[in-house]
């Protein structure tokens, strides 16, 4: 058996699953995480329940973290960043910087699992007045409220009676260059709408959408229950602006099904912001010399064009949302494949 190590960059779901798989197969792992704790975005943003199984996010992430921290084959370096890399498949020399100074890690293969970041709705346009009106929040903001079991209007702390979701904020938008669908936003909005109705059964919840895109089993697990069981109102339409109306918010746009203007007054607006490559993904792509696609994600496919975890550099693999929009199932699947590819690289080198 090769004595080489696998270096994994990123301690979110994909990185944790890749580390667990490599370690369980008997190979040593060094996991590098820039934050002071593991868990990635679900931990950093305080996710409440996970799409689509409604499992408590904290419990799930704790299980993933325990699976590697209890494994003697895994060395975890938190508060650490990769700052240099040289060598080739089977023989990489990577410099990791942390408070203790630089550390050299010799690895036979590398897995990049640096994830995504949520689109900033005020960065390119203020159509939705995210930075102007405190009662305009994002799905990430709402996750924290749901985790605390307290959905309130930030402006006054009161319980909202009418809540509206606006889909495709920062996704499918040619003007800002994000033409892609972020894949998970429709499912997350439906999940959050169900959570709101469970918490506030007398509230009215609206979801304004261009198209509802429910992948896999989400159609029956989220979309139809939200409508039929929880009476969430789905409105196919385009929102043009959000304005103050007394102490509430006025949504203006077009009901594209009916072909007529629409106005809806609500207490709270939730922007379903999409995914973008994280700053860490962009930085690691540059540092490691990995090809990126036009949106800044790490280009996957490899020489054959059909390997979802291969990058442009042999011996370096990508998993999860570092390669593009992905849900947790995608991230775990890619992590397992990346682990297998990394181990194959070690075996060939050994």
Tab-separated table of C-alpha atoms in Angstrom:
chain	number	residue	atom	x	y	z
A	1	UNK	CA	0.000	0.000	0.000
A	2	UNK	CA	1.225	3.489	-0.841
A	3	UNK	CA	2.261	5.562	2.143
A	4	UNK	CA	1.207	8.757	0.381
A	5	UNK	CA	-1.320	11.123	1.873
A	6	UNK	CA	-4.373	12.824	0.446
A	7	UNK	CA	-4.588	16.548	1.136
A	8	UNK	CA	-8.154	17.869	1.269
A	9	UNK	CA	-8.780	21.594	1.128
A	10	UNK	CA	-12.084	22.621	2.713
A	11	UNK	CA	-13.935	21.331	5.769
A	12	UNK	CA	-17.529	21.572	4.545
A	13	UNK	CA	-19.802	18.648	3.610
A	14	UNK	CA	-17.825	17.579	0.536
A	15	UNK	CA	-14.454	17.856	2.253
A	16	UNK	CA	-15.652	15.996	5.330
A	17	UNK	CA	-17.154	13.169	3.296
A	18	UNK	CA	-14.035	12.875	1.131
A	19	UNK	CA	-11.846	12.734	4.243
A	20	UNK	CA	-14.041	10.089	5.860
A	21	UNK	CA	-13.993	7.914	2.737
A	22	UNK	CA	-10.238	8.110	2.217
A	23	UNK	CA	-9.556	7.441	5.897
A	24	UNK	CA	-12.011	4.557	6.140
A	25	UNK	CA	-10.199	2.912	3.229
A	26	UNK	CA	-6.992	3.030	5.225
A	27	UNK	CA	-5.156	6.010	3.773
A	28	UNK	CA	-3.903	9.049	5.719
A	29	UNK	CA	-5.589	12.404	5.202
A	30	UNK	CA	-4.634	15.972	5.993
A	31	UNK	CA	-7.713	18.213	6.016
A	32	UNK	CA	-7.093	21.968	5.776
A	33	UNK	CA	-9.844	24.403	6.806
A	34	UNK	CA	-9.430	28.178	6.880
A	35	UNK	CA	-12.108	28.696	9.553
A	36	UNK	CA	-11.533	27.860	13.201
A	37	UNK	CA	-14.027	24.995	13.010
A	38	UNK	CA	-15.296	22.405	10.576
A	39	UNK	CA	-18.727	22.314	8.961
A	40	UNK	CA	-18.540	24.714	6.040
A	41	UNK	CA	-21.472	26.850	4.975
A	42	UNK	CA	-24.175	24.854	6.828
A	43	UNK	CA	-22.311	25.605	10.058
A	44	UNK	CA	-21.258	29.163	9.229
A	45	UNK	CA	-24.756	30.253	8.165
A	46	UNK	CA	-26.514	28.259	10.917
A	47	UNK	CA	-28.680	26.120	8.651
A	48	UNK	CA	-31.825	24.901	10.376
A	49	UNK	CA	-33.020	21.775	8.567
A	50	UNK	CA	-31.502	20.258	5.479
A	51	UNK	CA	-33.202	19.966	2.139
A	52	UNK	CA	-34.748	17.563	1.428
A	53	UNK	CA	-34.953	15.220	4.415
A	54	UNK	CA	-35.687	17.944	7.026
A	55	UNK	CA	-32.946	16.596	9.274
A	56	UNK	CA	-31.512	18.995	11.834
A	57	UNK	CA	-28.495	20.556	10.131
A	58	UNK	CA	-26.487	20.847	13.328
A	59	UNK	CA	-26.892	17.155	14.081
A	60	UNK	CA	-25.920	16.114	10.562
A	61	UNK	CA	-22.826	18.289	10.494
A	62	UNK	CA	-21.818	17.074	13.966
A	63	UNK	CA	-22.010	13.485	12.701
A	64	UNK	CA	-19.845	14.312	9.691
A	65	UNK	CA	-17.285	16.117	11.844
A	66	UNK	CA	-17.173	13.307	14.428
A	67	UNK	CA	-16.551	10.751	11.688
A	68	UNK	CA	-13.192	12.334	10.887
A	69	UNK	CA	-12.106	13.790	14.212
A	70	UNK	CA	-12.461	10.331	15.758
A	71	UNK	CA	-10.477	8.723	12.928
A	72	UNK	CA	-6.730	8.292	13.576
A	73	UNK	CA	-6.028	8.464	9.840
A	74	UNK	CA	-7.153	12.109	9.662
A	75	UNK	CA	-5.091	15.142	10.655
A	76	UNK	CA	-7.183	18.309	10.852
A	77	UNK	CA	-5.603	21.742	10.412
A	78	UNK	CA	-8.055	24.546	11.212
A	79	UNK	CA	-7.306	28.266	10.992
A	80	UNK	CA	-5.038	27.215	8.137
A	81	UNK	CA	-4.631	28.024	4.468
A	82	UNK	CA	-2.729	26.504	1.580
A	83	UNK	CA	-0.267	29.131	0.374
A	84	UNK	CA	1.944	27.207	-2.064
A	85	UNK	CA	1.990	23.984	-4.044
A	86	UNK	CA	4.605	22.341	-6.242
A	87	UNK	CA	5.172	18.905	-7.706
A	88	UNK	CA	2.985	16.519	-9.631
A	89	UNK	CA	0.543	13.665	-9.169
A	90	UNK	CA	1.942	11.254	-6.618
A	91	UNK	CA	4.422	13.784	-5.280
A	92	UNK	CA	2.986	17.154	-4.266
A	93	UNK	CA	4.683	19.439	-1.738
A	94	UNK	CA	2.106	21.794	-0.239
A	95	UNK	CA	2.787	24.650	2.156
A	96	UNK	CA	0.074	25.268	4.744
A	97	UNK	CA	0.143	28.483	6.778
A	98	UNK	CA	-1.434	28.922	10.206
A	99	UNK	CA	-0.713	30.639	13.497
A	100	UNK	CA	2.122	28.239	14.210
A	101	UNK	CA	3.866	29.169	10.976
A	102	UNK	CA	4.304	27.321	7.685
A	103	UNK	CA	3.947	23.550	7.523
A	104	UNK	CA	4.965	21.390	4.577
A	105	UNK	CA	2.629	18.545	3.658
A	106	UNK	CA	3.741	15.868	1.220
A	107	UNK	CA	0.722	14.407	-0.551
A	108	UNK	CA	0.171	12.086	-3.447
A	109	UNK	CA	-3.187	13.619	-4.362
A	110	UNK	CA	-5.235	16.702	-3.563
A	111	UNK	CA	-9.000	17.182	-3.324
A	112	UNK	CA	-10.354	20.725	-3.524
A	113	UNK	CA	-13.671	21.137	-1.679
A	114	UNK	CA	-13.766	24.881	-1.107
A	115	UNK	CA	-17.485	25.276	-1.758
A	116	UNK	CA	-19.576	28.276	-2.674
A	117	UNK	CA	-20.807	31.578	-1.328
A	118	UNK	CA	-24.292	33.060	-1.458
A	119	UNK	CA	-24.883	35.779	-4.018
A	120	UNK	CA	-24.856	39.274	-2.528
A	121	UNK	CA	-28.189	40.805	-3.672
A	122	UNK	CA	-26.907	44.335	-3.233
A	123	UNK	CA	-23.689	43.880	-5.152
A	124	UNK	CA	-24.953	44.419	-8.686
A	125	UNK	CA	-28.437	45.821	-8.298
A	126	UNK	CA	-30.619	47.316	-5.647
A	127	UNK	CA	-33.898	46.385	-7.346
A	128	UNK	CA	-34.895	44.559	-4.192
A	129	UNK	CA	-33.466	47.090	-1.709
A	130	UNK	CA	-31.681	44.465	0.378
A	131	UNK	CA	-29.438	47.058	1.999
A	132	UNK	CA	-32.171	49.678	2.255
A	133	UNK	CA	-35.080	47.846	3.879
A	134	UNK	CA	-34.370	45.670	6.947
A	135	UNK	CA	-37.404	43.498	6.197
A	136	UNK	CA	-35.813	42.334	2.941
A	137	UNK	CA	-33.638	39.354	3.863
A	138	UNK	CA	-32.072	36.354	2.120
A	139	UNK	CA	-32.661	32.632	2.452
A	140	UNK	CA	-29.360	32.496	4.350
A	141	UNK	CA	-30.627	35.105	6.815
A	142	UNK	CA	-33.864	33.167	7.209
A	143	UNK	CA	-32.015	29.934	8.001
A	144	UNK	CA	-30.661	31.543	11.161
A	145	UNK	CA	-34.157	32.627	12.201
A	146	UNK	CA	-35.562	29.169	11.558
A	147	UNK	CA	-32.772	27.565	13.555
A	148	UNK	CA	-33.654	29.866	16.468
A	149	UNK	CA	-37.361	29.029	15.956
A	150	UNK	CA	-38.087	32.744	15.757
A	151	UNK	CA	-39.069	34.259	12.411
A	152	UNK	CA	-39.521	37.998	12.933
A	153	UNK	CA	-39.377	41.248	11.050
A	154	UNK	CA	-35.890	42.720	11.629
A	155	UNK	CA	-37.362	46.229	11.568
A	156	UNK	CA	-39.491	45.831	14.683
A	157	UNK	CA	-39.149	42.277	16.009
A	158	UNK	CA	-42.794	41.502	15.255
A	159	UNK	CA	-44.064	38.229	13.830
A	160	UNK	CA	-44.754	38.585	10.084
A	161	UNK	CA	-48.227	37.727	8.844
A	162	UNK	CA	-47.392	37.782	5.129
A	163	UNK	CA	-44.052	36.518	3.772
A	164	UNK	CA	-42.927	36.505	0.149
A	165	UNK	CA	-40.051	34.627	-1.467
A	166	UNK	CA	-38.506	35.943	-4.694
A	167	UNK	CA	-36.704	33.294	-6.714
A	168	UNK	CA	-33.631	33.416	-8.978
A	169	UNK	CA	-31.906	36.342	-7.274
A	170	UNK	CA	-28.397	36.257	-8.686
A	171	UNK	CA	-29.091	33.225	-10.871
A	172	UNK	CA	-30.269	32.946	-14.479
A	173	UNK	CA	-29.333	36.596	-14.909
A	174	UNK	CA	-27.419	37.577	-18.036
A	175	UNK	CA	-26.980	41.154	-16.914
A	176	UNK	CA	-24.687	40.159	-14.053
A	177	UNK	CA	-23.136	37.189	-15.863
A	178	UNK	CA	-24.686	34.423	-13.777
A	179	UNK	CA	-26.661	32.724	-16.523
A	180	UNK	CA	-26.686	29.413	-14.693
A	181	UNK	CA	-29.389	27.939	-12.457
A	182	UNK	CA	-28.177	27.507	-8.881
A	183	UNK	CA	-30.184	24.273	-8.692
A	184	UNK	CA	-31.137	24.254	-5.015
A	185	UNK	CA	-32.956	27.576	-4.506
A	186	UNK	CA	-36.444	26.405	-5.496
A	187	UNK	CA	-36.193	23.436	-3.174
A	188	UNK	CA	-34.772	25.512	-0.324
A	189	UNK	CA	-37.528	28.137	-0.660
A	190	UNK	CA	-40.188	25.424	-0.563
A	191	UNK	CA	-38.522	23.789	2.446
A	192	UNK	CA	-38.305	27.112	4.252
A	193	UNK	CA	-41.915	27.933	3.388
A	194	UNK	CA	-42.971	24.648	5.017
A	195	UNK	CA	-40.849	25.440	8.072
A	196	UNK	CA	-42.462	28.891	8.343
A	197	UNK	CA	-45.964	27.432	8.134
A	198	UNK	CA	-45.113	24.886	10.818
A	199	UNK	CA	-43.812	27.674	13.033
A	200	UNK	CA	-46.439	30.283	12.065
A	201	UNK	CA	-49.491	28.341	10.880
A	202	UNK	CA	-51.645	31.468	10.478
A	203	UNK	CA	-49.161	33.219	8.188
A	204	UNK	CA	-49.579	33.538	4.438
A	205	UNK	CA	-46.572	32.611	2.327
A	206	UNK	CA	-46.056	33.495	-1.335
A	207	UNK	CA	-43.341	32.278	-3.700
A	208	UNK	CA	-42.775	34.365	-6.842
A	209	UNK	CA	-40.952	32.317	-9.463
A	210	UNK	CA	-39.838	32.258	-13.094
A	211	UNK	CA	-39.912	28.443	-13.271
A	212	UNK	CA	-39.991	26.006	-10.381
A	213	UNK	CA	-37.104	23.579	-10.784
A	214	UNK	CA	-37.440	20.583	-8.518
A	215	UNK	CA	-34.711	17.991	-8.936
A	216	UNK	CA	-35.016	14.305	-8.205
A	217	UNK	CA	-37.577	13.601	-5.488
A	218	UNK	CA	-38.107	17.231	-4.457
A	219	UNK	CA	-41.315	17.458	-6.490
A	220	UNK	CA	-43.192	15.131	-4.143
A	221	UNK	CA	-41.162	15.840	-1.023
A	222	UNK	CA	-41.311	19.641	-1.101
A	223	UNK	CA	-43.274	21.231	-3.933
A	224	UNK	CA	-46.621	19.481	-3.653
A	225	UNK	CA	-46.694	19.283	0.166
A	226	UNK	CA	-45.947	23.021	0.353
A	227	UNK	CA	-49.004	23.736	-1.801
A	228	UNK	CA	-51.435	21.042	-0.776
A	229	UNK	CA	-50.664	20.570	2.906
A	230	UNK	CA	-49.331	23.977	3.914
A	231	UNK	CA	-51.225	26.176	1.415
A	232	UNK	CA	-48.158	28.053	0.163
A	233	UNK	CA	-49.113	30.280	-2.783
A	234	UNK	CA	-46.881	29.866	-5.854
A	235	UNK	CA	-47.125	32.771	-8.293
A	236	UNK	CA	-45.447	32.639	-11.697
A	237	UNK	CA	-44.300	36.174	-12.229
A	238	UNK	CA	-41.513	38.732	-12.459
A	239	UNK	CA	-40.906	41.143	-9.584
A	240	UNK	CA	-39.715	44.543	-10.747
A	241	UNK	CA	-39.395	46.462	-7.484
A	242	UNK	CA	-40.030	46.521	-3.751
A	243	UNK	CA	-41.261	49.740	-2.171
A	244	UNK	CA	-42.284	50.831	1.333
A	245	UNK	CA	-46.026	51.047	1.965
A	246	UNK	CA	-46.714	52.279	5.452
A	247	UNK	CA	-44.896	49.907	7.759
A	248	UNK	CA	-45.040	47.093	5.197
A	249	UNK	CA	-43.470	46.335	1.820
A	250	UNK	CA	-45.145	46.580	-1.570
A	251	UNK	CA	-44.063	44.100	-4.243
A	252	UNK	CA	-44.687	45.219	-7.806
A	253	UNK	CA	-44.290	43.101	-10.890
A	254	UNK	CA	-46.083	41.087	-13.535
A	255	UNK	CA	-48.185	37.986	-13.144
A	256	UNK	CA	-46.935	36.203	-16.258
A	257	UNK	CA	-49.615	33.520	-16.128
A	258	UNK	CA	-52.416	36.077	-16.274
A	259	UNK	CA	-50.408	38.604	-18.296
A	260	UNK	CA	-51.201	41.537	-16.037
A	261	UNK	CA	-49.499	43.796	-13.474
A	262	UNK	CA	-49.541	42.687	-9.850
A	263	UNK	CA	-49.093	44.322	-6.471
A	264	UNK	CA	-48.771	42.394	-3.206
A	265	UNK	CA	-48.264	43.873	0.255
A	266	UNK	CA	-46.182	41.798	2.692
A	267	UNK	CA	-44.353	42.072	5.998
A	268	UNK	CA	-41.202	40.187	5.059
A	269	UNK	CA	-39.447	39.530	1.737
A	270	UNK	CA	-37.012	36.622	1.390
A	271	UNK	CA	-34.603	36.711	-1.555
A	272	UNK	CA	-33.704	33.257	-2.829
A	273	UNK	CA	-30.100	34.081	-3.594
A	274	UNK	CA	-28.122	31.684	-5.729
A	275	UNK	CA	-24.649	30.214	-5.525
A	276	UNK	CA	-21.355	31.671	-6.649
A	277	UNK	CA	-17.828	30.247	-6.351
A	278	UNK	CA	-16.393	31.101	-2.958
A	279	UNK	CA	-13.385	33.343	-2.590
A	280	UNK	CA	-11.526	30.231	-1.449
A	281	UNK	CA	-12.473	28.370	-4.627
A	282	UNK	CA	-11.221	31.197	-6.817
A	283	UNK	CA	-8.042	31.542	-4.759
A	284	UNK	CA	-7.227	27.822	-4.770
A	285	UNK	CA	-7.883	27.533	-8.496
A	286	UNK	CA	-5.322	30.255	-9.096
A	287	UNK	CA	-2.778	28.963	-6.604
A	288	UNK	CA	-2.998	25.350	-7.810
A	289	UNK	CA	-3.083	26.307	-11.479
A	290	UNK	CA	-6.511	24.838	-12.142
A	291	UNK	CA	-8.623	25.836	-15.097
A	292	UNK	CA	-11.812	27.710	-14.193
A	293	UNK	CA	-15.012	27.939	-16.200
A	294	UNK	CA	-16.491	31.260	-17.296
A	295	UNK	CA	-18.313	31.639	-13.961
A	296	UNK	CA	-15.234	31.139	-11.788
A	297	UNK	CA	-15.902	27.576	-10.660
A	298	UNK	CA	-13.184	24.956	-11.015
A	299	UNK	CA	-13.598	23.355	-14.431
A	300	UNK	CA	-14.283	19.638	-14.085
A	301	UNK	CA	-14.200	16.909	-16.687
A	302	UNK	CA	-10.511	16.213	-17.148
A	303	UNK	CA	-9.044	14.920	-20.411
A	304	UNK	CA	-12.114	12.849	-21.227
A	305	UNK	CA	-14.516	15.680	-20.489
A	306	UNK	CA	-16.849	13.344	-18.603
A	307	UNK	CA	-15.103	12.818	-15.264
A	308	UNK	CA	-17.035	15.070	-12.832
A	309	UNK	CA	-14.173	15.273	-10.300
A	310	UNK	CA	-11.113	15.533	-12.559
A	311	UNK	CA	-9.489	18.960	-12.960
A	312	UNK	CA	-7.056	20.277	-15.536
A	313	UNK	CA	-4.126	19.169	-13.353
A	314	UNK	CA	-3.511	15.426	-12.877
A	315	UNK	CA	-3.655	14.314	-9.265
A	316	UNK	CA	-5.860	17.204	-8.177
A	317	UNK	CA	-9.587	16.553	-7.913
A	318	UNK	CA	-12.634	18.683	-7.096
A	319	UNK	CA	-15.735	17.856	-5.067
A	320	UNK	CA	-18.980	19.619	-4.227
A	321	UNK	CA	-19.939	23.182	-5.052
A	322	UNK	CA	-16.357	24.185	-5.887
A	323	UNK	CA	-17.170	22.720	-9.318
A	324	UNK	CA	-20.582	24.377	-9.669
A	325	UNK	CA	-24.008	24.535	-8.030
A	326	UNK	CA	-24.624	21.345	-6.059
A	327	UNK	CA	-26.941	20.053	-3.376
A	328	UNK	CA	-25.787	17.853	-0.516
A	329	UNK	CA	-26.476	14.630	-2.401
A	330	UNK	CA	-24.317	15.883	-5.273
A	331	UNK	CA	-21.581	16.938	-2.873
A	332	UNK	CA	-21.464	13.581	-1.099
A	333	UNK	CA	-21.472	11.663	-4.394
A	334	UNK	CA	-18.654	13.764	-5.820
A	335	UNK	CA	-16.699	13.465	-2.574
A	336	UNK	CA	-16.830	9.674	-2.715
A	337	UNK	CA	-15.697	9.613	-6.341
A	338	UNK	CA	-12.940	12.143	-5.675
A	339	UNK	CA	-11.737	9.981	-2.779
A	340	UNK	CA	-11.621	6.927	-5.044
A	341	UNK	CA	-9.719	8.825	-7.734
A	342	UNK	CA	-7.255	10.165	-5.146
A	343	UNK	CA	-6.592	6.697	-3.749
A	344	UNK	CA	-6.087	5.339	-7.272
A	345	UNK	CA	-3.487	8.076	-7.803
A	346	UNK	CA	-1.677	7.028	-4.607
A	347	UNK	CA	-1.696	3.373	-5.627
A	348	UNK	CA	-0.269	4.142	-9.039
A	349	UNK	CA	2.450	6.289	-7.479
A	350	UNK	CA	3.249	3.628	-4.885
